[in-house]
Short mmCIF file of C-alpha atoms in Angstrom, two decimals:
data_model
loop_
_atom_site.label_atom_id
_atom_site.label_comp_id
_atom_site.label_asym_id
_atom_site.label_seq_id
_atom_site.Cartn_x
_atom_site.Cartn_y
_atom_site.Cartn_z
CA UNK A 1407 84.43 -40.04 -29.99
CA UNK A 1408 85.24 -43.70 -29.31
CA UNK A 1409 82.52 -44.82 -31.70
CA UNK A 1410 83.54 -42.44 -34.43
CA UNK A 1411 87.10 -43.72 -34.10
CA UNK A 1412 85.85 -47.31 -34.32
CA UNK A 1413 83.85 -46.50 -37.41
CA UNK A 1414 86.98 -45.16 -39.13
CA UNK A 1415 89.03 -48.30 -37.98
CA UNK A 1416 86.32 -50.54 -39.44
CA UNK A 1417 86.64 -49.12 -42.81
CA UNK A 1418 90.57 -49.07 -42.83
CA UNK A 1419 92.03 -51.65 -45.44
CA UNK A 1420 92.87 -54.93 -43.88
CA UNK A 1421 96.31 -54.43 -45.57
CA UNK A 1422 97.13 -52.15 -42.51
CA UNK A 1423 96.84 -55.23 -40.19
CA UNK A 1424 99.83 -56.23 -37.98
CA UNK A 1425 100.83 -59.37 -36.44
CA UNK A 1426 101.76 -60.20 -32.81
CA UNK A 1427 103.27 -63.75 -33.13
CA UNK A 1428 100.93 -65.42 -35.56
CA UNK A 1429 97.79 -63.52 -34.33
CA UNK A 1430 96.72 -60.95 -36.98
CA UNK A 1431 95.27 -57.68 -35.64
CA UNK A 1432 93.21 -55.73 -38.25
CA UNK A 1433 92.77 -52.05 -37.38
CA UNK A 1434 89.01 -52.84 -36.51
CA UNK A 1435 89.96 -55.85 -34.30
CA UNK A 1436 92.84 -53.93 -32.53
CA UNK A 1437 90.63 -50.99 -31.69
CA UNK A 1438 87.71 -53.27 -30.62
CA UNK A 1439 89.97 -54.57 -27.79
CA UNK A 1440 90.47 -51.14 -26.50
CA UNK A 1441 86.72 -50.34 -26.81
CA UNK A 1442 85.78 -53.50 -25.11
CA UNK A 1443 87.74 -52.44 -22.04
CA UNK A 1444 85.64 -49.17 -21.78
CA UNK A 1445 82.43 -51.23 -22.39
CA UNK A 1446 83.26 -53.50 -19.41
CA UNK A 1447 83.66 -50.49 -17.19
CA UNK A 1448 80.47 -48.96 -18.42
CA UNK A 1449 78.55 -52.25 -17.96
CA UNK A 1450 79.84 -52.70 -14.59
CA UNK A 1451 78.72 -49.28 -13.43
CA UNK A 1452 75.29 -49.86 -15.01
CA UNK A 1453 74.88 -53.17 -13.11
CA UNK A 1454 74.49 -50.94 -9.85
CA UNK A 1455 71.81 -48.82 -11.57
CA UNK A 1456 68.19 -49.81 -10.41
CA UNK A 1457 66.61 -48.65 -13.71
CA UNK A 1458 68.71 -50.25 -16.44
CA UNK A 1459 66.92 -51.95 -19.19
CA UNK A 1460 67.74 -55.39 -20.61
CA UNK A 1461 67.04 -55.92 -24.25
CA UNK A 1462 66.77 -59.66 -25.34
CA UNK A 1463 69.66 -59.10 -27.72
CA UNK A 1464 71.81 -58.25 -24.89
CA UNK A 1465 71.56 -61.88 -23.62
CA UNK A 1466 71.59 -63.38 -27.18
CA UNK A 1467 74.94 -61.46 -28.07
CA UNK A 1468 76.61 -62.95 -25.05
CA UNK A 1469 75.39 -66.42 -25.91
CA UNK A 1470 76.58 -65.90 -29.68
CA UNK A 1471 80.08 -64.81 -28.57
CA UNK A 1472 80.56 -67.66 -26.10
CA UNK A 1473 79.26 -70.28 -28.58
CA UNK A 1474 81.68 -68.98 -31.33
CA UNK A 1475 84.53 -69.69 -28.84
CA UNK A 1476 83.30 -72.96 -27.58
CA UNK A 1477 82.60 -74.27 -31.23
CA UNK A 1478 85.98 -72.99 -32.48
CA UNK A 1479 87.77 -74.90 -29.66
CA UNK A 1480 85.73 -78.03 -30.27
CA UNK A 1481 86.59 -78.16 -33.93
CA UNK A 1482 90.02 -76.46 -34.07
CA UNK A 1483 91.76 -77.37 -30.62
CA UNK A 1484 92.44 -75.02 -27.75
CA UNK A 1485 95.20 -72.98 -29.17
CA UNK A 1486 94.03 -72.15 -32.74
CA UNK A 1487 90.45 -72.62 -32.00
CA UNK A 1488 90.43 -70.18 -29.14
CA UNK A 1489 92.31 -67.48 -31.14
CA UNK A 1490 89.85 -67.84 -34.05
CA UNK A 1491 86.82 -67.98 -31.79
CA UNK A 1492 87.83 -64.96 -29.86
CA UNK A 1493 88.45 -62.92 -33.07
CA UNK A 1494 85.07 -63.67 -34.40
CA UNK A 1495 83.30 -63.05 -31.11
CA UNK A 1496 85.13 -59.75 -30.69
CA UNK A 1497 84.11 -58.60 -34.23
CA UNK A 1498 80.38 -59.49 -33.77
CA UNK A 1499 79.50 -59.43 -30.08
CA UNK A 1500 82.12 -56.93 -29.11
CA UNK A 1501 80.82 -54.65 -31.81
CA UNK A 1502 77.15 -55.10 -30.62
CA UNK A 1503 78.11 -54.12 -26.97
CA UNK A 1504 80.13 -51.20 -28.12
CA UNK A 1505 77.19 -49.60 -29.94
CA UNK A 1506 74.79 -50.83 -27.43
CA UNK A 1507 76.44 -49.11 -24.38
CA UNK A 1508 78.64 -46.26 -25.64
CA UNK A 1509 76.02 -44.27 -27.30
CA UNK A 1510 75.03 -41.16 -25.40
CA UNK A 1511 71.65 -39.32 -24.83
CA UNK A 1512 69.40 -37.48 -27.30
CA UNK A 1513 70.10 -38.14 -30.94
CA UNK A 1514 73.57 -39.61 -30.35
CA UNK A 1515 72.69 -42.49 -32.60
CA UNK A 1516 71.39 -40.11 -35.30
CA UNK A 1517 74.62 -38.18 -35.08
CA UNK A 1518 76.65 -41.38 -35.43
CA UNK A 1519 74.67 -42.35 -38.53
CA UNK A 1520 75.39 -38.98 -39.97
CA UNK A 1521 78.98 -39.32 -39.32
CA UNK A 1522 78.98 -42.73 -41.01
CA UNK A 1523 77.22 -41.47 -43.99
CA UNK A 1524 80.11 -38.97 -44.57
CA UNK A 1525 82.59 -41.74 -44.14
CA UNK A 1526 80.63 -43.83 -46.86
CA UNK A 1527 80.86 -40.91 -49.28
CA UNK A 1528 84.69 -40.93 -48.90
CA UNK A 1529 84.63 -44.83 -49.25
CA UNK A 1530 82.61 -44.62 -52.51
CA UNK A 1531 84.94 -42.00 -53.94
CA UNK A 1532 87.91 -44.09 -53.19
CA UNK A 1533 86.22 -47.22 -54.49
CA UNK A 1534 85.42 -45.51 -57.85
CA UNK A 1535 89.27 -45.01 -58.55
CA UNK A 1536 89.35 -48.92 -59.11
CA UNK A 1537 87.25 -49.07 -62.27
CA UNK A 1538 88.69 -45.65 -63.45
CA UNK A 1539 92.29 -46.77 -62.99
CA UNK A 1540 91.82 -50.33 -64.17
CA UNK A 1541 93.31 -51.77 -60.95
CA UNK A 1542 92.42 -52.38 -57.32
CA UNK A 1543 93.73 -48.93 -56.24
CA UNK A 1544 93.55 -49.23 -52.42
CA UNK A 1545 94.92 -52.76 -52.47
CA UNK A 1546 97.96 -51.81 -54.60
CA UNK A 1547 98.51 -48.57 -52.80
CA UNK A 1548 98.48 -50.33 -49.32
CA UNK A 1549 100.70 -53.21 -50.78
CA UNK A 1550 103.29 -50.62 -51.70
CA UNK A 1551 103.24 -49.15 -48.19
CA UNK A 1552 103.21 -52.21 -46.13
CA UNK A 1553 104.18 -55.17 -48.47
CA UNK A 1554 100.83 -56.79 -47.68
CA UNK A 1555 99.92 -59.42 -50.42
CA UNK A 1556 96.64 -61.36 -50.61
CA UNK A 1557 97.09 -64.30 -52.78
CA UNK A 1558 93.37 -64.44 -53.59
CA UNK A 1559 93.73 -60.97 -55.27
CA UNK A 1560 96.75 -62.03 -57.00
CA UNK A 1561 95.36 -65.12 -58.44
CA UNK A 1562 92.17 -63.41 -59.52
CA UNK A 1563 94.19 -60.86 -61.24
CA UNK A 1564 96.36 -63.35 -63.02
CA UNK A 1565 93.33 -65.29 -64.17
CA UNK A 1566 91.25 -62.30 -65.01
CA UNK A 1567 88.61 -63.65 -62.79
CA UNK A 1568 84.94 -62.32 -62.52
CA UNK A 1569 85.81 -61.75 -58.81
CA UNK A 1570 87.63 -58.61 -60.01
CA UNK A 1571 86.80 -58.06 -63.54
CA UNK A 1572 83.32 -57.85 -65.17
CA UNK A 1573 82.11 -56.35 -68.36
CA UNK A 1574 85.59 -55.05 -69.16
CA UNK A 1575 85.93 -53.08 -66.00
CA UNK A 1576 87.57 -53.64 -62.63
CA UNK A 1577 84.76 -54.00 -60.02
CA UNK A 1578 84.69 -51.17 -57.33
CA UNK A 1579 86.01 -52.35 -54.00
CA UNK A 1580 87.90 -49.62 -52.31
CA UNK A 1581 89.14 -50.31 -48.81
CA UNK A 1582 86.75 -53.20 -48.36
CA UNK A 1583 87.71 -56.93 -48.70
CA UNK A 1584 85.54 -57.61 -51.82
CA UNK A 1585 83.41 -55.77 -54.31
CA UNK A 1586 80.40 -57.71 -53.09
CA UNK A 1587 81.00 -56.35 -49.55
CA UNK A 1588 81.49 -52.91 -50.97
CA UNK A 1589 78.06 -53.17 -52.66
CA UNK A 1590 76.50 -54.51 -49.58
CA UNK A 1591 77.70 -51.64 -47.46
CA UNK A 1592 76.43 -49.14 -50.11
CA UNK A 1593 73.05 -50.74 -50.05
CA UNK A 1594 72.80 -50.76 -46.29
CA UNK A 1595 73.97 -47.26 -45.65
CA UNK A 1596 72.19 -45.78 -48.69
CA UNK A 1597 68.85 -47.05 -47.43
CA UNK A 1598 69.69 -46.23 -43.70
CA UNK A 1599 70.60 -42.60 -44.47
CA UNK A 1600 67.83 -42.11 -46.93
CA UNK A 1601 65.22 -43.17 -44.53
CA UNK A 1602 66.62 -41.43 -41.47
CA UNK A 1603 67.15 -38.07 -43.20
CA UNK A 1604 64.47 -38.18 -45.93
CA UNK A 1605 64.09 -34.38 -46.41
CA UNK A 1606 67.74 -33.43 -45.98
CA UNK A 1607 70.37 -32.92 -48.60
CA UNK A 1608 72.75 -35.46 -46.70
CA UNK A 1609 70.17 -38.31 -47.14
CA UNK A 1610 69.77 -37.84 -50.82
CA UNK A 1611 73.55 -37.19 -51.53
CA UNK A 1612 74.56 -40.47 -49.69
CA UNK A 1613 71.79 -42.39 -51.37
CA UNK A 1614 72.89 -41.24 -54.74
CA UNK A 1615 76.48 -42.05 -54.03
CA UNK A 1616 75.38 -45.55 -52.75
CA UNK A 1617 73.53 -46.22 -56.08
CA UNK A 1618 76.79 -45.21 -58.06
CA UNK A 1619 78.80 -47.47 -55.85
CA UNK A 1620 76.36 -50.31 -56.22
CA UNK A 1621 76.43 -49.90 -59.96
CA UNK A 1622 80.30 -50.09 -60.15
CA UNK A 1623 80.52 -52.89 -57.68
CA UNK A 1624 78.55 -55.01 -60.35
CA UNK A 1625 77.00 -57.03 -57.54
CA UNK A 1626 73.36 -58.14 -58.21
CA UNK A 1627 72.75 -59.33 -54.72
CA UNK A 1628 73.37 -56.00 -52.95
CA UNK A 1629 71.46 -54.19 -55.76
CA UNK A 1630 68.45 -56.44 -55.03
CA UNK A 1631 68.81 -55.73 -51.38
CA UNK A 1632 68.74 -52.06 -52.00
CA UNK A 1633 65.67 -52.38 -54.13
CA UNK A 1634 64.02 -54.36 -51.34
CA UNK A 1635 64.98 -51.82 -48.68
CA UNK A 1636 63.26 -49.10 -50.86
CA UNK A 1637 60.27 -51.25 -51.29
CA UNK A 1638 59.93 -51.83 -47.47
CA UNK A 1639 60.29 -48.16 -46.98
CA UNK A 1640 57.44 -47.30 -49.45
CA UNK A 1641 55.36 -50.02 -47.62
CA UNK A 1642 55.92 -48.40 -44.32
CA UNK A 1643 55.11 -44.85 -45.67
CA UNK A 1644 51.82 -46.18 -47.13
CA UNK A 1645 50.73 -48.09 -44.29
CA UNK A 1646 51.49 -45.76 -41.28
CA UNK A 1647 48.16 -46.51 -39.74
CA UNK A 1648 48.49 -50.32 -39.94
CA UNK A 1649 50.51 -51.55 -37.01
CA UNK A 1650 50.42 -55.16 -38.06
CA UNK A 1651 52.07 -54.47 -41.44
CA UNK A 1652 55.28 -56.36 -40.67
CA UNK A 1653 53.52 -59.39 -39.29
CA UNK A 1654 51.32 -59.61 -42.42
CA UNK A 1655 54.26 -59.32 -44.70
CA UNK A 1656 56.18 -61.83 -42.74
CA UNK A 1657 53.45 -64.32 -42.87
CA UNK A 1658 53.14 -63.68 -46.72
CA UNK A 1659 56.84 -64.20 -47.17
CA UNK A 1660 56.91 -67.47 -44.99
CA UNK A 1661 53.93 -68.80 -46.93
CA UNK A 1662 55.73 -68.16 -50.31
CA UNK A 1663 58.99 -69.68 -49.11
CA UNK A 1664 57.20 -72.64 -47.76
CA UNK A 1665 55.49 -73.26 -50.98
CA UNK A 1666 58.81 -72.99 -52.96
CA UNK A 1667 60.57 -75.59 -50.67
CA UNK A 1668 57.58 -77.93 -50.81
CA UNK A 1669 57.15 -78.01 -54.49
CA UNK A 1670 60.59 -77.17 -56.05
CA UNK A 1671 63.20 -79.68 -56.52
CA UNK A 1672 65.85 -76.92 -56.23
CA UNK A 1673 64.48 -74.46 -53.76
CA UNK A 1674 67.62 -72.34 -53.30
CA UNK A 1675 68.01 -71.80 -57.05
CA UNK A 1676 64.23 -71.03 -57.46
CA UNK A 1677 64.48 -68.41 -54.62
CA UNK A 1678 67.59 -66.78 -56.25
CA UNK A 1679 66.03 -66.75 -59.54
CA UNK A 1680 62.93 -65.21 -58.25
CA UNK A 1681 65.03 -62.67 -56.33
CA UNK A 1682 66.75 -61.49 -59.57
CA UNK A 1683 70.00 -63.34 -59.74
CA UNK A 1684 71.18 -64.91 -63.03
CA UNK A 1685 70.19 -68.64 -63.56
CA UNK A 1686 73.86 -69.51 -63.65
CA UNK A 1687 74.46 -67.76 -60.22
CA UNK A 1688 71.41 -69.36 -58.74
CA UNK A 1689 72.27 -72.85 -59.81
CA UNK A 1690 75.84 -72.44 -58.58
CA UNK A 1691 74.45 -71.46 -55.03
CA UNK A 1692 72.17 -74.45 -55.14
CA UNK A 1693 75.40 -76.60 -55.79
CA UNK A 1694 76.96 -75.05 -52.86
CA UNK A 1695 73.98 -75.73 -50.58
CA UNK A 1696 73.92 -79.42 -51.95
CA UNK A 1697 77.53 -79.90 -51.16
CA UNK A 1698 77.76 -78.09 -47.73
CA UNK A 1699 74.45 -79.11 -46.11
CA UNK A 1700 75.48 -82.64 -45.46
CA UNK A 1701 78.65 -81.32 -43.63
CA UNK A 1702 76.24 -79.25 -41.35
CA UNK A 1703 73.91 -82.10 -40.69
CA UNK A 1704 76.94 -84.38 -39.99
CA UNK A 1705 78.18 -81.94 -37.29
CA UNK A 1706 75.10 -79.81 -36.28
CA UNK A 1707 76.38 -78.82 -32.87
CA UNK A 1708 79.75 -77.21 -33.53
CA UNK A 1709 80.06 -77.29 -37.28
CA UNK A 1710 83.23 -78.21 -39.13
CA UNK A 1711 85.41 -75.21 -37.93
CA UNK A 1712 86.73 -71.97 -39.21
CA UNK A 1713 88.79 -73.59 -42.08
CA UNK A 1714 87.88 -73.19 -45.65
CA UNK A 1715 89.18 -76.71 -46.33
CA UNK A 1716 85.77 -78.49 -46.78
CA UNK A 1717 84.82 -81.29 -49.31
CA UNK A 1718 83.43 -78.97 -51.93
CA UNK A 1719 84.84 -81.38 -54.57
CA UNK A 1720 81.86 -83.73 -54.09
CA UNK A 1721 79.87 -81.51 -56.46
CA UNK A 1722 81.34 -81.36 -59.81
CA UNK A 1723 79.74 -77.86 -60.51
CA UNK A 1724 81.95 -76.07 -57.92
CA UNK A 1725 85.14 -74.53 -58.81
CA UNK A 1726 86.36 -73.22 -55.43
CA UNK A 1727 85.92 -73.30 -51.71
CA UNK A 1728 83.87 -70.11 -51.52
CA UNK A 1729 80.42 -70.45 -49.74
CA UNK A 1730 78.26 -67.72 -50.98
CA UNK A 1731 75.74 -67.76 -48.24
CA UNK A 1732 76.28 -66.26 -44.90
CA UNK A 1733 73.89 -68.51 -42.97
CA UNK A 1734 75.26 -71.70 -44.41
CA UNK A 1735 78.92 -70.65 -43.91
CA UNK A 1736 77.97 -69.66 -40.31
CA UNK A 1737 76.50 -73.03 -39.67
CA UNK A 1738 79.56 -74.68 -41.02
CA UNK A 1739 81.77 -72.68 -38.76
CA UNK A 1740 79.80 -72.53 -35.46
CA UNK A 1741 77.01 -75.18 -35.90
CA UNK A 1742 73.22 -74.54 -35.95
CA UNK A 1743 73.13 -73.29 -32.29
CA UNK A 1744 75.82 -70.57 -33.13
CA UNK A 1745 73.87 -69.50 -36.25
CA UNK A 1746 70.69 -69.28 -34.13
CA UNK A 1747 72.30 -67.19 -31.60
CA UNK A 1748 73.65 -64.75 -34.25
CA UNK A 1749 70.21 -64.38 -35.83
CA UNK A 1750 68.48 -64.11 -32.50
CA UNK A 1751 70.97 -61.28 -31.61
CA UNK A 1752 69.98 -59.45 -34.75
CA UNK A 1753 66.26 -60.06 -34.19
CA UNK A 1754 66.22 -59.77 -30.46
CA UNK A 1755 66.94 -55.99 -30.68
CA UNK A 1756 63.48 -55.52 -31.96
CA UNK A 1757 61.66 -57.84 -29.49
CA UNK A 1758 60.57 -55.13 -27.09
CA UNK A 1759 58.18 -53.87 -29.80
CA UNK A 1760 58.01 -51.01 -32.34
CA UNK A 1761 59.25 -47.57 -31.09
CA UNK A 1762 58.52 -45.52 -34.08
CA UNK A 1763 55.73 -43.83 -32.17
CA UNK A 1764 57.72 -43.42 -28.93
CA UNK A 1765 57.15 -39.88 -27.33
CA UNK A 1766 60.69 -39.83 -25.76
CA UNK A 1767 62.48 -40.25 -29.15
CA UNK A 1768 63.09 -37.47 -31.55
CA UNK A 1769 61.65 -37.72 -35.11
CA UNK A 1770 64.87 -38.85 -36.65
CA UNK A 1771 65.48 -41.37 -33.87
CA UNK A 1772 62.15 -42.86 -34.66
CA UNK A 1773 62.90 -42.91 -38.46
CA UNK A 1774 66.27 -44.59 -37.61
CA UNK A 1775 64.66 -47.38 -35.60
CA UNK A 1776 62.50 -48.18 -38.78
CA UNK A 1777 65.41 -47.96 -40.98
CA UNK A 1778 67.50 -50.33 -38.77
CA UNK A 1779 64.66 -52.80 -38.97
CA UNK A 1780 64.58 -52.67 -42.71
CA UNK A 1781 68.42 -52.96 -43.00
CA UNK A 1782 68.33 -56.08 -40.62
CA UNK A 1783 65.67 -57.62 -42.71
CA UNK A 1784 67.57 -57.02 -45.94
CA UNK A 1785 70.75 -58.39 -44.37
CA UNK A 1786 68.87 -61.59 -43.29
CA UNK A 1787 67.64 -62.15 -46.83
CA UNK A 1788 71.03 -61.34 -48.45
CA UNK A 1789 72.62 -63.85 -46.02
CA UNK A 1790 71.16 -66.69 -48.26
CA UNK A 1791 72.75 -65.29 -51.32
CA UNK A 1792 76.14 -63.85 -50.26
CA UNK A 1793 78.63 -64.33 -47.40
CA UNK A 1794 79.46 -61.51 -45.02
CA UNK A 1795 83.00 -61.12 -43.45
CA UNK A 1796 85.28 -58.30 -42.72
CA UNK A 1797 83.43 -54.86 -42.58
CA UNK A 1798 79.89 -56.44 -43.16
CA UNK A 1799 80.31 -58.97 -40.39
CA UNK A 1800 81.29 -56.24 -37.94
CA UNK A 1801 78.40 -54.12 -39.00
CA UNK A 1802 76.01 -56.98 -38.31
CA UNK A 1803 76.82 -56.49 -34.68
CA UNK A 1804 76.60 -52.68 -34.81
CA UNK A 1805 73.09 -52.37 -36.23
CA UNK A 1806 71.35 -54.35 -33.65
CA UNK A 1807 73.42 -52.67 -30.94
CA UNK A 1808 72.20 -49.24 -32.07
CA UNK A 1809 68.65 -50.44 -32.34
CA UNK A 1810 68.80 -51.99 -28.79
CA UNK A 1811 70.21 -48.68 -27.42
CA UNK A 1812 67.18 -46.85 -29.06
CA UNK A 1813 64.88 -49.33 -27.44
CA UNK A 1814 66.28 -48.62 -23.90
CA UNK A 1815 66.15 -44.82 -24.63
CA UNK A 1816 62.41 -45.05 -25.48
CA UNK A 1817 61.77 -46.96 -22.23
CA UNK A 1818 64.04 -44.68 -19.96
CA UNK A 1819 62.69 -41.43 -21.44
CA UNK A 1820 59.15 -42.47 -21.07
CA UNK A 1821 59.84 -43.32 -17.42
CA UNK A 1822 61.26 -39.70 -17.15
CA UNK A 1823 58.02 -38.21 -18.41
CA UNK A 1824 56.47 -38.68 -15.08
CA UNK A 1825 57.74 -37.23 -11.69
CA UNK A 1826 57.72 -39.07 -8.36
CA UNK A 1827 54.08 -38.16 -7.81
CA UNK A 1828 52.84 -39.62 -11.07
CA UNK A 1829 52.42 -36.17 -12.73
CA UNK A 1830 53.35 -35.85 -16.41
CA UNK A 1831 56.39 -33.79 -17.16
CA UNK A 1832 56.47 -31.76 -20.47
CA UNK A 1833 58.53 -33.54 -23.13
CA UNK A 1834 60.75 -30.61 -23.82
CA UNK A 1835 61.77 -30.41 -20.09
CA UNK A 1836 62.63 -34.21 -20.16
CA UNK A 1837 64.75 -33.70 -23.45
CA UNK A 1838 66.68 -30.80 -21.90
CA UNK A 1839 67.35 -32.79 -18.60
CA UNK A 1840 68.52 -35.85 -20.50
CA UNK A 1841 70.78 -33.68 -22.77
CA UNK A 1842 72.40 -32.20 -19.57
CA UNK A 1843 73.03 -35.87 -18.37
#
């Protein structure tokens, strides 16, 4: 129940935030504080258990959260830096540990994904009101209730900016913070549910709704991410007997990227153009990298802080402070070590090896483990083309947390398939015993 409530809180509009002093508590952030207390109690009990499993991402998530706080204090001072760093660490590392330790036994992660898919259907339906009504429906509704005003939205509306309007329509955003984030969430959950429930009506329904949401978000990056996710799913289905499929694919991608960086004078723009972005958007992102990278190299350890006040004017092509690249923006906020810890948290959930053939997992759990790998790979790629914050930033902690929980389940249930005399125990007996736990 706690995780379901957390999912609902994550998707509530930021306009429902409240303040204690000058500290803003979004619904997700406020609920994460409560959940973190439960997680601490659960972890303290687990520490006394002799057979607990440590996944590498468990360590990396702690290092990531700690570095966020240290980097924020180093660049922003003790008072404001600590508050900002704690908020970021809570949303990423806190979410990771919530999904890592609060999931129950058999199929709990699968049931949670099914619940998320139903929430996504509701989110898409709400978001579609935006283009149909010609306004940011959720934002305007919440503004009427709470008086919450976001100047970035007001400025974009006044200037008829492409951040809100495109091709004569209002871009679908719903309760999320931006249409790009809405499109990204549609791509992630559309692929996740389609791969986890391939033969069920739920999977195809959510996938169809996600495609509709993607179309009305009018965001090319997330649409490309969904296409890549589907291609990876087809590759997996076609190479079920080839265990080294991901290593081979990774080597090919690394080789192609290396060639582009060696022989292209504008490697980011080339990558974006190859990836399907318009030439204008690709070159704009190249300009962002050209302007921001010197700041990262100038302060590689802690970055320049959480502020958006950076020297973007050095590149005449830039027209605003937005950094449309998650990995670059993260390096600016937390330095290169912080960025590495975040990436290693996402990747570390998979370091114990593939579990898609684990006997202790149900069929849908095995499919979910593959789907999570695909989503994390897509998120890693999209991180070079768009910036993640708000809901997407929190979900980047949730996905590896679920995968790490599945990895532990695979190991623990394998141990339970043998009794104290080394004799194999029927898997059905193991499943019923674990359910009773």
